[in-house]
Amino acid sequence: MPRTRSRSRIESARSDQKRPSRQDEVGGSRDSAGTCKGFDPVLRQSVLAGLALPLGLVSVTCNDAEPDVPRGAAARCSELATRQLGLPGLVVNTAEEVPASSGAELSYPAHCAIGGQLDARQGIDGKPYAIGFELRLPLENYSQRFFFQGGGGTDGVINPAYGDVINTAATNALTRGYAVASTDGGHATGAADVSFGLDPQARSDYGYNAVGRVTLAAKAIIREFYGRAPARSYFVGCSNGGRQALVAAARFAEEFAGIIAADPGLNLPQAALAQAWDTQQWMRAATPGQLPKDAFPQAALSALSAQLLDRCDSLDGLADGIVQDTESCQLAFDLERDMPTCAEPGAAACLSAAQKSALQNVFGGVRAANGASLYSPWPWDPGLGGANWRFWKLDAGFAPLPFNTVIGAGALGYVFTTPPDHPDLSDGGLAYQLGFDFGGGAAKIFATDATFPESAMDFMTPPNPTKLTTFKARGGKLIVVHGSADPVFSAMDTVRWYRALLAADPEAASYAKLFLVPGMNHCSGGPATDRFDMLSALERWVEADVAPDSVVATVNPGNPDVAAQGWPSTRSRPLCAYPTHAVPTPGASDLESASSFSCR
Ligand code: CA
């Protein structure tokens, strides 16, 4: 079979350009007869007819060749603002060509950048709302793929839709030929303003509706611009974006062929309870005048991290600073037994009784007054010594509070409680978290009333999260990634969901895989191999049916936690599909290379 089938009798004006060498890196696939599934002749003709393009300017070949982009399309970018796009409520405000840019931090190809909004309205709080979005359409090398870039935090801003291919360096989906969309989640209040939670529709938009609406809008515009719908659609996000990804797999299963959910806030309102709980525990170990960061200086966490390594590092067969066997470590490590107790906090390599008590309560997970679990426990992992762990759990730096307080108190008080607690946040949220009542208050995330007919757990979580029937039936593939030392959303919560999914559907591993990243903090950071290209793995799975059982991960040489460990900047390890984990190959000589490990 020739690499490039001469399906096209219309030679590309750019046919002398270098062609990507690997089919699975640029997408599309052929069936066993070698027929291109990405762009059939009928569709090709419809594109040509629809765009009235002159012959000789279009490349139409299968996916290992130059993808199809009508050269005349660029002239149509500005027209998108005035076109009827067939979707009520959709307004395109701006449509302009952006020339290619090549920079150290960011590069992208020439593209058409769309700014628009959906469903403009006035909220019950009297404020204007709309679902804002951005869509960027490559003018060259369009791979016929759509990429929805997940949001983060409480959204409120439209992040530029370059297509963050999470956990990779210096690449983005736009450069990889994707059309890319992003959204503000239905409120343009800015990243820190949670007052949108006083409007019920804004809550629903943030929870799920913005993703659904923007997906429809993006696909309508893509059809108009390129003359056909995208061949494949992907959703990629971390944190709240990871939560959106899992919601999309359940609510919008027909819209996405491949989904990456990284460090997902699967049960985000419950995690917000845990944030308040953690603050209360930290302060129990604080002396008058101290804040959480003072009660737990970095030296205490570093000592705890070292003790965890002492108990757990070799369980995977190699003392290398990485605890691959996370589950065995939970059984092997006993804080009370393994960590020396010192009379006064601050002594070397020990923790005070109050510090140990607080840590036990935090890692055990938030509980109601009657002892009922309100969120999952957290896994012991040496990554708790990482800078990002400290940022979220104890000290945001720009504020003297945990970032889990700075962002979490407002989310809980305005967006997740029904009716909204509406707290005074002028102190950064500390008093609200410290005063939160886990007796009756926790029920507010499950509550509804006449004004707020959906509870936070309804609008924030996937409905029936272990039932992905539609996604499965349509051949969708889901990759979930979670740092074992994520300080925001517990990796144990994700593991619990994944095990429940496997229990509900014994075939679930054929369409959903979970990769734990030992040591990794929230979305990146921590003493970990936190660079990996899950998007390429997902493309191969979706488009060539090659399931990812392991994915190579490398360290980020600029990660201070890696430098502190003294690891070589070339270190790599395989990430292994749960429940397997990486173990060294007996007799292997280069133990800094992923090739010396296998998944067991
Ligand atoms: Ca190890």
Coordinates of C-alpha atoms and ligand atoms in Angstrom, one line a residue:
M1 CA 0.0 0.0 0.0
P2 CA 1.5 3.3 -1.0
R3 CA 1.8 5.8 1.8
T4 CA -0.2 8.4 0.0
R5 CA -3.0 7.1 -2.0
S6 CA -3.6 9.1 -5.1
R7 CA -7.3 9.6 -4.3
S8 CA -7.0 13.1 -5.4
R9 CA -6.7 14.0 -9.0
I10 CA -6.6 17.5 -7.8
E11 CA -3.0 18.1 -6.8
S12 CA -2.3 20.4 -3.9
A13 CA -0.7 23.7 -4.5
R14 CA 1.4 22.7 -1.5
S15 CA 2.1 19.1 -2.6
D16 CA 5.8 19.6 -2.3
Q17 CA 5.6 20.2 1.4
K18 CA 6.9 17.7 3.8
R19 CA 4.3 15.2 4.7
P20 CA 4.0 13.9 8.2
S21 CA 5.6 10.5 8.4
R22 CA 3.2 8.8 10.7
Q23 CA -0.4 8.3 10.0
D24 CA -1.3 8.0 13.7
E25 CA 0.2 11.4 14.4
V26 CA -1.9 13.3 12.0
G27 CA -5.1 11.4 12.4
G28 CA -7.5 9.6 10.2
S29 CA -7.4 5.9 9.5
R30 CA -8.0 3.4 6.8
D31 CA -10.0 0.3 7.0
S32 CA -8.6 -3.0 6.1
A33 CA -9.1 -2.3 2.4
G34 CA -7.1 0.8 2.7
T35 CA -10.0 3.1 2.1
C36 CA -9.6 6.5 3.6
K37 CA -12.3 6.9 6.2
G38 CA -11.5 10.5 6.9
F39 CA -12.7 12.2 3.8
D40 CA -14.7 10.4 1.2
P41 CA -15.1 11.5 -2.4
V42 CA -18.7 12.5 -2.0
L43 CA -17.9 14.7 0.9
R44 CA -14.9 16.1 -1.0
Q45 CA -17.2 17.0 -3.9
S46 CA -19.6 18.7 -1.5
V47 CA -16.8 20.7 0.0
L48 CA -15.7 21.8 -3.5
A49 CA -19.2 22.7 -4.5
G50 CA -20.0 24.4 -1.3
L51 CA -17.0 26.6 -1.4
A52 CA -16.9 27.1 -5.1
L53 CA -13.1 26.7 -5.1
P54 CA -11.0 26.8 -8.2
L55 CA -9.5 23.5 -9.1
G56 CA -5.8 23.1 -8.3
L57 CA -5.9 24.7 -4.9
V58 CA -7.1 21.8 -2.9
S59 CA -5.3 18.8 -1.5
V60 CA -7.6 15.9 -1.0
T61 CA -5.8 12.8 0.2
C62 CA -6.0 10.5 3.1
N63 CA -4.7 11.3 6.5
D64 CA -1.1 10.6 6.1
A65 CA -1.0 13.3 3.5
E66 CA -1.5 17.0 3.6
P67 CA -5.0 17.5 5.2
D68 CA -7.6 19.4 3.4
V69 CA -7.9 23.1 3.7
P70 CA -9.5 25.1 1.0
R71 CA -7.1 27.9 0.2
G72 CA -9.9 30.2 -0.5
A73 CA -11.3 29.7 3.0
A74 CA -9.3 32.5 4.5
A75 CA -11.2 35.1 2.6
R76 CA -14.4 33.8 4.2
C77 CA -13.3 34.3 7.8
S78 CA -14.7 37.8 8.1
E79 CA -18.0 36.7 6.5
L80 CA -18.7 34.4 9.5
A81 CA -19.8 37.4 11.5
T82 CA -22.7 38.0 9.2
R83 CA -23.7 34.5 8.2
Q84 CA -26.9 32.7 9.3
L85 CA -25.5 29.8 11.2
G86 CA -28.7 28.0 11.9
L87 CA -28.4 28.0 15.7
P88 CA -30.8 30.2 17.6
G89 CA -29.1 32.3 20.3
L90 CA -25.7 32.2 18.5
V91 CA -24.0 35.5 17.7
V92 CA -20.6 35.8 16.2
N93 CA -19.1 39.1 17.4
T94 CA -15.7 39.0 15.8
A95 CA -14.2 36.9 13.0
E96 CA -10.7 37.8 11.9
E97 CA -7.6 36.3 10.4
V98 CA -4.6 35.9 12.6
P99 CA -1.3 35.4 10.9
A100 CA 1.0 32.6 12.0
S101 CA 3.2 33.2 14.9
S102 CA 6.3 31.5 16.1
G103 CA 7.5 32.3 19.6
A104 CA 9.4 30.6 22.4
E105 CA 6.3 30.5 24.6
L106 CA 3.6 30.2 22.0
S107 CA 3.4 29.4 18.3
Y108 CA 0.4 28.8 16.1
P109 CA -0.5 28.6 12.4
A110 CA -2.5 31.2 10.5
H111 CA -6.1 30.9 11.5
C112 CA -9.5 32.4 11.6
A113 CA -10.3 33.6 15.2
I114 CA -14.0 33.7 16.1
G115 CA -15.3 35.4 19.2
G116 CA -19.0 34.9 20.0
Q117 CA -21.6 34.3 22.5
L118 CA -24.8 32.3 23.1
D119 CA -28.0 32.8 24.8
A120 CA -27.5 36.4 26.0
R121 CA -30.0 37.2 28.8
Q122 CA -30.5 39.0 32.1
G123 CA -30.0 36.9 35.2
I124 CA -32.3 36.9 38.3
D125 CA -29.7 39.1 39.9
G126 CA -30.2 41.7 37.3
K127 CA -26.8 41.2 35.7
P128 CA -26.2 40.4 32.0
Y129 CA -25.1 36.9 31.1
A130 CA -24.1 35.0 28.0
I131 CA -22.1 31.9 27.2
G132 CA -18.9 33.4 25.7
F133 CA -16.7 31.4 23.5
E134 CA -13.7 31.5 21.2
L135 CA -13.1 29.3 18.2
R136 CA -9.9 29.2 16.2
L137 CA -9.9 27.6 12.8
P138 CA -6.6 26.8 11.1
L139 CA -6.2 28.1 7.6
E140 CA -3.6 25.5 6.8
N141 CA -3.2 21.8 7.6
Y142 CA -6.6 21.5 9.1
S143 CA -6.8 17.8 10.2
Q144 CA -10.6 17.7 10.2
R145 CA -10.6 17.4 14.0
F146 CA -12.3 19.5 16.6
F147 CA -10.8 20.1 20.0
F148 CA -12.8 21.5 23.0
Q149 CA -10.3 23.0 25.4
G150 CA -11.6 22.6 28.9
G151 CA -11.8 25.4 31.4
G152 CA -10.5 25.7 35.0
G153 CA -11.4 26.9 38.4
T154 CA -14.8 28.7 38.4
D155 CA -14.2 29.8 34.8
G156 CA -15.4 33.4 34.1
V157 CA -12.8 34.1 31.4
I158 CA -12.4 32.9 27.9
N159 CA -8.9 31.4 27.7
P160 CA -7.4 31.7 24.2
A161 CA -8.4 28.7 22.2
Y162 CA -5.0 27.6 21.1
G163 CA -5.8 24.1 22.4
D164 CA -3.9 23.3 25.5
V165 CA -2.6 19.8 25.0
I166 CA -2.1 19.3 28.7
N167 CA 1.2 18.0 30.1
T168 CA 3.2 18.5 27.0
A169 CA 5.7 21.2 26.2
A170 CA 5.5 23.8 23.4
T171 CA 2.7 22.3 21.3
N172 CA -1.0 23.1 21.0
A173 CA -3.9 21.6 19.2
L174 CA -4.2 24.5 16.8
T175 CA -0.7 23.8 15.6
R176 CA -1.6 20.1 15.3
G177 CA -4.4 21.0 12.9
Y178 CA -7.4 21.1 15.2
A179 CA -10.2 23.6 15.2
V180 CA -10.3 24.7 18.8
A181 CA -13.0 26.1 21.1
S182 CA -13.0 27.4 24.6
T183 CA -15.7 29.0 26.8
D184 CA -16.1 31.2 29.9
G185 CA -18.6 28.8 31.3
G186 CA -21.5 31.2 30.9
H187 CA -20.3 34.1 32.9
A188 CA -17.8 36.8 32.1
T189 CA -17.3 38.0 35.6
G190 CA -13.6 37.2 35.7
A191 CA -11.7 34.2 37.2
A192 CA -12.2 35.3 40.8
D193 CA -15.8 36.5 40.9
V194 CA -18.2 33.8 42.1
S195 CA -21.2 36.0 42.3
F196 CA -22.6 34.3 39.2
G197 CA -23.7 31.5 41.6
L198 CA -26.6 33.7 42.7
D199 CA -28.2 33.1 39.3
P200 CA -29.5 29.5 38.7
Q201 CA -29.0 29.5 35.0
A202 CA -25.5 30.7 35.4
R203 CA -24.9 27.7 37.7
S204 CA -26.2 25.3 35.1
D205 CA -24.2 26.9 32.4
Y206 CA -21.0 26.5 34.5
G207 CA -21.9 22.9 35.4
Y208 CA -22.6 21.6 32.0
N209 CA -24.7 23.7 29.6
A210 CA -21.9 26.0 28.3
V211 CA -20.0 22.9 27.1
G212 CA -23.0 21.5 25.3
R213 CA -24.0 24.8 23.7
V214 CA -20.5 25.8 22.6
T215 CA -20.0 22.4 21.1
L216 CA -23.1 22.9 18.9
A217 CA -22.0 26.4 18.0
A218 CA -18.5 25.4 17.2
K219 CA -19.6 22.6 15.0
A220 CA -22.1 24.8 13.2
I221 CA -19.3 27.3 12.4
I222 CA -16.9 24.6 11.4
R223 CA -19.5 23.3 8.9
E224 CA -19.9 26.7 7.5
F225 CA -16.2 27.4 7.3
Y226 CA -14.9 24.1 6.0
G227 CA -18.0 22.9 4.3
R228 CA -18.5 19.8 6.5
A229 CA -18.6 18.7 10.1
P230 CA -15.3 17.7 11.8
A231 CA -14.4 14.1 11.2
R232 CA -13.4 13.6 14.9
S233 CA -14.1 15.6 18.0
Y234 CA -12.1 15.6 21.2
F235 CA -12.5 17.1 24.6
V236 CA -9.4 17.7 26.7
G237 CA -9.3 19.3 30.1
C238 CA -7.7 19.3 33.6
S239 CA -9.1 20.2 37.0
N240 CA -12.5 21.8 36.4
G241 CA -11.8 21.1 32.7
G242 CA -11.3 17.4 33.7
R243 CA -14.7 17.5 35.4
Q244 CA -16.2 19.0 32.2
A245 CA -14.6 16.2 30.3
L246 CA -16.3 13.5 32.4
V247 CA -19.6 15.5 32.2
A248 CA -19.2 15.6 28.5
A249 CA -18.8 11.8 28.3
A250 CA -22.1 11.4 30.1
R251 CA -24.2 14.3 28.9
F252 CA -22.8 14.9 25.4
A253 CA -21.6 11.4 24.5
E254 CA -22.8 11.8 20.9
E255 CA -20.6 14.9 20.3
F256 CA -17.1 13.5 21.2
A257 CA -15.1 10.6 19.9
G258 CA -12.3 11.0 22.4
I259 CA -12.0 12.6 25.8
I260 CA -9.2 13.3 28.2
A261 CA -10.2 14.0 31.8
A262 CA -7.1 15.0 33.8
D263 CA -7.2 15.5 37.6
P264 CA -10.9 15.8 37.3
G265 CA -13.1 17.5 39.9
L266 CA -15.5 14.6 39.5
N267 CA -17.4 15.4 42.7
L268 CA -16.4 19.0 42.9
P269 CA -18.9 20.3 45.4
Q270 CA -17.8 17.5 47.8
A271 CA -14.2 18.5 47.2
A272 CA -15.1 22.0 48.2
L273 CA -16.4 20.6 51.5
A274 CA -13.0 18.9 51.9
Q275 CA -11.3 22.2 51.3
A276 CA -13.2 23.8 54.2
W277 CA -12.5 20.7 56.3
D278 CA -8.8 20.8 55.6
T279 CA -8.6 24.4 56.7
Q280 CA -10.3 23.6 59.9
Q281 CA -7.9 20.7 60.5
W282 CA -4.8 22.8 59.8
M283 CA -6.0 25.5 62.2
R284 CA -6.4 22.9 64.9
A285 CA -2.6 22.5 64.8
A286 CA -2.0 26.2 64.7
T287 CA -1.1 28.4 67.7
P288 CA -2.9 31.7 68.2
G289 CA -2.0 34.1 65.4
Q290 CA -0.8 31.3 63.1
L291 CA -2.3 30.5 59.7
P292 CA -2.3 27.0 58.1
K293 CA 1.1 27.8 56.4
D294 CA 2.6 28.5 59.7
A295 CA 1.3 25.4 61.4
F296 CA 2.8 23.3 58.6
P297 CA 6.2 24.7 57.5
Q298 CA 7.7 23.1 54.4
A299 CA 10.3 21.3 56.6
A300 CA 7.5 19.3 58.2
L301 CA 6.1 18.2 54.9
S302 CA 9.5 17.4 53.5
A303 CA 10.2 15.2 56.5
L304 CA 6.9 13.4 56.0
S305 CA 7.6 13.0 52.3
A306 CA 11.0 11.4 53.2
Q307 CA 9.3 9.0 55.7
L308 CA 6.8 8.0 53.0
L309 CA 9.6 7.2 50.6
D310 CA 11.3 5.2 53.4
R311 CA 8.3 3.0 53.8
C312 CA 7.0 2.8 50.2
D313 CA 9.6 3.6 47.6
S314 CA 11.0 0.1 47.3
L315 CA 7.6 -1.6 47.2
D316 CA 7.7 -1.3 43.4
G317 CA 11.1 -2.9 43.2
L318 CA 13.3 0.2 42.9
A319 CA 14.2 3.0 45.4
D320 CA 14.1 5.9 42.9
G321 CA 12.0 8.5 44.7
I322 CA 8.8 7.4 43.0
V323 CA 6.1 5.3 44.7
Q324 CA 4.6 3.4 41.8
D325 CA 2.6 1.0 44.0
T326 CA 0.3 3.6 45.5
E327 CA -2.2 1.1 46.8
S328 CA 0.3 -1.0 48.7
C329 CA 1.8 2.2 50.1
Q330 CA -1.6 3.0 51.8
L331 CA -1.3 -0.3 53.7
A332 CA 2.4 0.0 54.4
F333 CA 2.5 3.5 55.8
D334 CA 1.2 4.3 59.2
L335 CA 1.6 8.0 60.2
E336 CA 1.3 7.4 63.9
R337 CA 3.8 4.6 63.8
D338 CA 6.2 5.7 61.1
M339 CA 6.6 9.4 61.8
P340 CA 8.4 10.4 65.1
T341 CA 6.4 12.6 67.4
C342 CA 8.2 15.6 68.7
A343 CA 7.3 17.6 71.7
E344 CA 7.5 20.9 69.9
P345 CA 6.8 21.5 66.2
G346 CA 9.8 22.5 64.2
A347 CA 12.3 19.9 65.3
A348 CA 13.9 17.9 62.5
A349 CA 12.2 14.9 61.0
C350 CA 9.3 14.8 63.4
L351 CA 5.7 16.1 63.7
S352 CA 3.9 17.3 66.8
A353 CA 0.9 15.3 68.0
A354 CA -1.3 18.1 66.8
Q355 CA 0.2 18.1 63.4
K356 CA -0.2 14.3 63.1
S357 CA -3.8 14.5 64.2
A358 CA -4.6 17.2 61.6
L359 CA -2.9 15.2 58.9
Q360 CA -4.8 12.1 59.8
N361 CA -8.1 14.0 59.6
V362 CA -7.2 15.6 56.3
F363 CA -6.0 12.4 54.6
G364 CA -8.9 10.4 56.1
G365 CA -11.3 12.7 54.2
V366 CA -14.1 15.1 55.3
R367 CA -16.7 13.6 57.5
A368 CA -20.1 14.8 58.7
A369 CA -20.8 15.2 62.4
N370 CA -22.2 11.7 62.5
G371 CA -19.1 10.3 60.9
A372 CA -20.5 9.8 57.4
S373 CA -18.0 10.3 54.7
L374 CA -18.6 13.4 52.6
Y375 CA -15.6 12.9 50.2
S376 CA -13.1 10.3 49.6
P377 CA -9.8 9.9 51.6
W378 CA -6.5 11.0 50.0
P379 CA -3.6 8.7 49.2
W380 CA -0.3 9.0 51.0
D381 CA 2.3 9.9 48.4
P382 CA 5.6 11.6 48.7
G383 CA 4.4 14.2 46.3
L384 CA 2.8 16.0 49.3
G385 CA 6.3 17.6 49.7
G386 CA 5.8 19.3 46.3
A387 CA 5.5 23.1 45.8
N388 CA 2.1 22.8 44.1
W389 CA 0.8 20.7 47.0
R390 CA 1.8 23.5 49.4
F391 CA 0.3 26.1 47.1
W392 CA -3.1 24.6 47.1
K393 CA -3.3 23.0 50.6
L394 CA -1.4 25.6 52.7
D395 CA 0.1 28.7 51.1
A396 CA -0.9 30.3 47.9
G397 CA 2.0 32.7 48.2
F398 CA 0.3 35.8 46.7
A399 CA -2.2 35.4 49.7
P400 CA -1.1 34.0 53.0
L401 CA -3.8 31.3 52.7
P402 CA -4.2 28.0 51.0
F403 CA -5.4 28.5 47.4
N404 CA -8.0 25.9 48.4
T405 CA -9.4 28.7 50.6
V406 CA -8.9 31.5 48.2
I407 CA -10.9 29.7 45.4
G408 CA -12.8 27.1 47.4
A409 CA -14.6 29.2 49.9
G410 CA -16.3 31.3 47.3
A411 CA -17.2 28.4 45.2
L412 CA -18.8 26.7 48.1
G413 CA -20.5 29.7 49.5
Y414 CA -21.9 31.1 46.2
V415 CA -22.1 28.3 43.7
F416 CA -22.5 25.0 45.5
T417 CA -24.8 25.8 48.5
T418 CA -28.6 26.0 48.0
P419 CA -29.8 28.5 49.0
P420 CA -26.4 30.3 48.6
D421 CA -24.7 31.0 51.9
H422 CA -23.5 34.3 50.4
P423 CA -20.6 34.7 52.8
D424 CA -18.4 37.7 53.3
L425 CA -15.2 36.9 51.6
S426 CA -13.2 40.0 52.5
D427 CA -10.8 37.9 54.6
G428 CA -10.1 35.6 51.7
G429 CA -12.7 33.1 52.8
L430 CA -10.9 31.9 55.9
A431 CA -13.7 32.7 58.4
Y432 CA -16.4 31.1 56.2
Q433 CA -14.4 27.8 55.9
L434 CA -13.5 27.8 59.6
G435 CA -17.2 28.3 60.5
F436 CA -18.6 25.8 58.1
D437 CA -20.9 23.4 59.8
F438 CA -20.4 19.8 58.7
G439 CA -23.5 18.8 60.6
G440 CA -26.2 20.5 58.6
G441 CA -24.2 22.6 56.2
A442 CA -23.0 19.8 54.0
A443 CA -26.5 18.9 52.9
K444 CA -26.7 22.2 51.1
I445 CA -24.7 20.8 48.1
F446 CA -27.5 18.3 47.6
A447 CA -30.3 20.7 48.2
T448 CA -32.7 22.3 45.8
D449 CA -35.4 25.0 46.3
A450 CA -37.9 26.9 44.1
T451 CA -35.2 29.3 42.8
F452 CA -32.5 26.7 42.3
P453 CA -34.1 23.5 41.0
E454 CA -30.8 21.7 40.4
S455 CA -28.5 20.9 43.3
A456 CA -24.8 21.5 43.0
M457 CA -24.2 17.8 42.8
D458 CA -26.8 17.6 40.0
F459 CA -25.3 20.3 37.8
M460 CA -21.6 19.7 38.6
T461 CA -21.3 15.9 38.3
P462 CA -22.0 13.5 35.5
P463 CA -25.5 12.1 35.8
N464 CA -25.1 8.4 36.6
P465 CA -21.3 8.5 36.3
T466 CA -20.8 4.8 35.9
K467 CA -23.2 4.5 33.0
L468 CA -21.5 5.5 29.8
T469 CA -23.7 3.5 27.6
T470 CA -24.1 6.0 24.7
F471 CA -20.4 6.9 24.7
K472 CA -19.5 3.2 24.6
A473 CA -22.0 2.4 21.9
R474 CA -20.7 5.1 19.6
G475 CA -17.1 3.9 20.0
G476 CA -15.9 6.7 22.2
K477 CA -12.7 6.5 24.1
L478 CA -12.0 8.1 27.5
I479 CA -8.6 8.6 29.1
V480 CA -8.5 9.7 32.7
V481 CA -5.3 10.9 34.3
H482 CA -4.8 11.7 37.9
G483 CA -1.8 12.8 40.0
S484 CA -1.4 10.6 43.1
A485 CA -0.5 13.7 45.1
D486 CA -3.2 16.0 43.7
P487 CA -4.0 18.4 46.6
V488 CA -7.3 19.6 45.1
F489 CA -9.2 16.5 44.0
S490 CA -8.3 13.1 45.5
A491 CA -6.9 10.5 43.2
M492 CA -8.8 8.0 45.4
D493 CA -12.1 9.6 44.4
T494 CA -11.2 9.0 40.7
V495 CA -10.0 5.4 41.5
R496 CA -13.3 4.8 43.4
W497 CA -15.3 6.0 40.4
Y498 CA -13.2 3.9 37.9
R499 CA -13.6 0.7 40.0
A500 CA -17.3 1.3 40.1
L501 CA -17.3 1.8 36.4
L502 CA -15.5 -1.5 35.9
A503 CA -18.0 -3.2 38.3
A504 CA -21.0 -1.8 36.4
D505 CA -19.5 -2.7 33.0
P506 CA -16.8 -5.4 32.9
E507 CA -16.0 -4.2 29.4
A508 CA -15.3 -0.7 30.6
A509 CA -11.5 -0.9 30.1
S510 CA -12.2 -1.3 26.4
Y511 CA -13.3 2.4 26.3
A512 CA -12.1 4.0 29.5
K513 CA -8.6 3.9 31.0
L514 CA -7.2 5.5 34.1
F515 CA -3.6 6.5 34.5
L516 CA -2.3 7.5 37.9
V517 CA 0.8 9.7 37.8
P518 CA 2.8 9.0 41.0
G519 CA 4.0 12.1 42.8
M520 CA 2.2 14.5 40.5
N521 CA 0.4 17.4 42.1
H522 CA -2.6 19.2 40.6
C523 CA -2.4 18.9 36.8
S524 CA 1.4 19.0 36.9
G525 CA 4.3 19.5 39.3
G526 CA 5.5 17.6 42.3
P527 CA 8.3 15.0 42.2
A528 CA 7.0 13.3 39.1
T529 CA 7.3 12.5 35.5
D530 CA 4.5 14.9 34.6
R531 CA 5.1 15.3 30.9
F532 CA 3.2 13.0 28.6
D533 CA 1.3 13.2 25.3
M534 CA -2.0 11.7 26.1
L535 CA -3.6 13.3 23.0
S536 CA -1.5 11.3 20.6
A537 CA -2.3 8.1 22.6
L538 CA -6.0 9.0 22.4
E539 CA -5.9 9.7 18.7
R540 CA -4.3 6.3 18.1
W541 CA -7.0 4.7 20.3
V542 CA -9.9 6.5 18.6
E543 CA -8.7 6.5 15.0
A544 CA -6.5 3.3 14.8
D545 CA -8.0 1.3 17.6
V546 CA -4.6 1.0 19.4
A547 CA -5.5 1.0 23.1
P548 CA -3.0 2.8 25.4
D549 CA -1.9 0.3 28.0
S550 CA 1.2 2.5 28.9
V551 CA 2.3 6.0 27.9
V552 CA 5.8 7.3 28.3
A553 CA 6.2 10.2 30.7
T554 CA 9.3 12.3 31.3
V555 CA 10.2 14.9 33.8
N556 CA 9.9 18.6 33.2
P557 CA 13.5 19.8 33.6
G558 CA 12.2 23.2 34.9
N559 CA 10.2 21.6 37.7
P560 CA 11.9 22.6 41.0
D561 CA 10.6 19.5 42.7
V562 CA 12.5 17.3 40.3
A563 CA 15.7 19.4 40.7
A564 CA 15.3 19.1 44.5
Q565 CA 15.2 15.3 44.2
G566 CA 18.4 15.3 42.1
W567 CA 16.8 13.3 39.3
P568 CA 18.5 13.6 35.9
S569 CA 16.5 15.8 33.6
T570 CA 16.2 12.9 31.1
R571 CA 14.3 10.6 33.5
S572 CA 11.3 8.8 32.0
R573 CA 8.9 6.3 33.2
P574 CA 5.9 4.5 31.8
L575 CA 2.5 5.6 33.0
C576 CA 0.5 2.4 33.4
A577 CA -3.2 1.7 32.9
Y578 CA -4.9 1.1 36.2
P579 CA -4.7 -1.3 38.0
T580 CA -1.1 -2.0 36.7
H581 CA 1.9 0.1 37.8
A582 CA 5.4 0.4 36.6
V583 CA 8.1 -2.1 37.8
P584 CA 11.7 -2.3 36.7
T585 CA 12.7 -5.0 34.3
P586 CA 15.1 -7.4 36.1
G587 CA 18.6 -6.8 35.0
A588 CA 17.9 -3.6 33.2
S589 CA 20.9 -1.3 33.3
D590 CA 19.4 2.2 32.5
L591 CA 17.0 2.8 35.3
E592 CA 16.4 6.4 34.2
S593 CA 14.7 5.2 31.1
A594 CA 11.1 4.1 30.7
S595 CA 12.3 1.3 28.4
S596 CA 13.6 -0.4 31.5
F597 CA 10.2 -0.7 33.0
S598 CA 7.0 -2.6 32.3
C599 CA 3.4 -2.4 33.6
R600 CA 2.4 -5.1 36.1
Ligands
CA1 CA 10.1 3.3 43.6

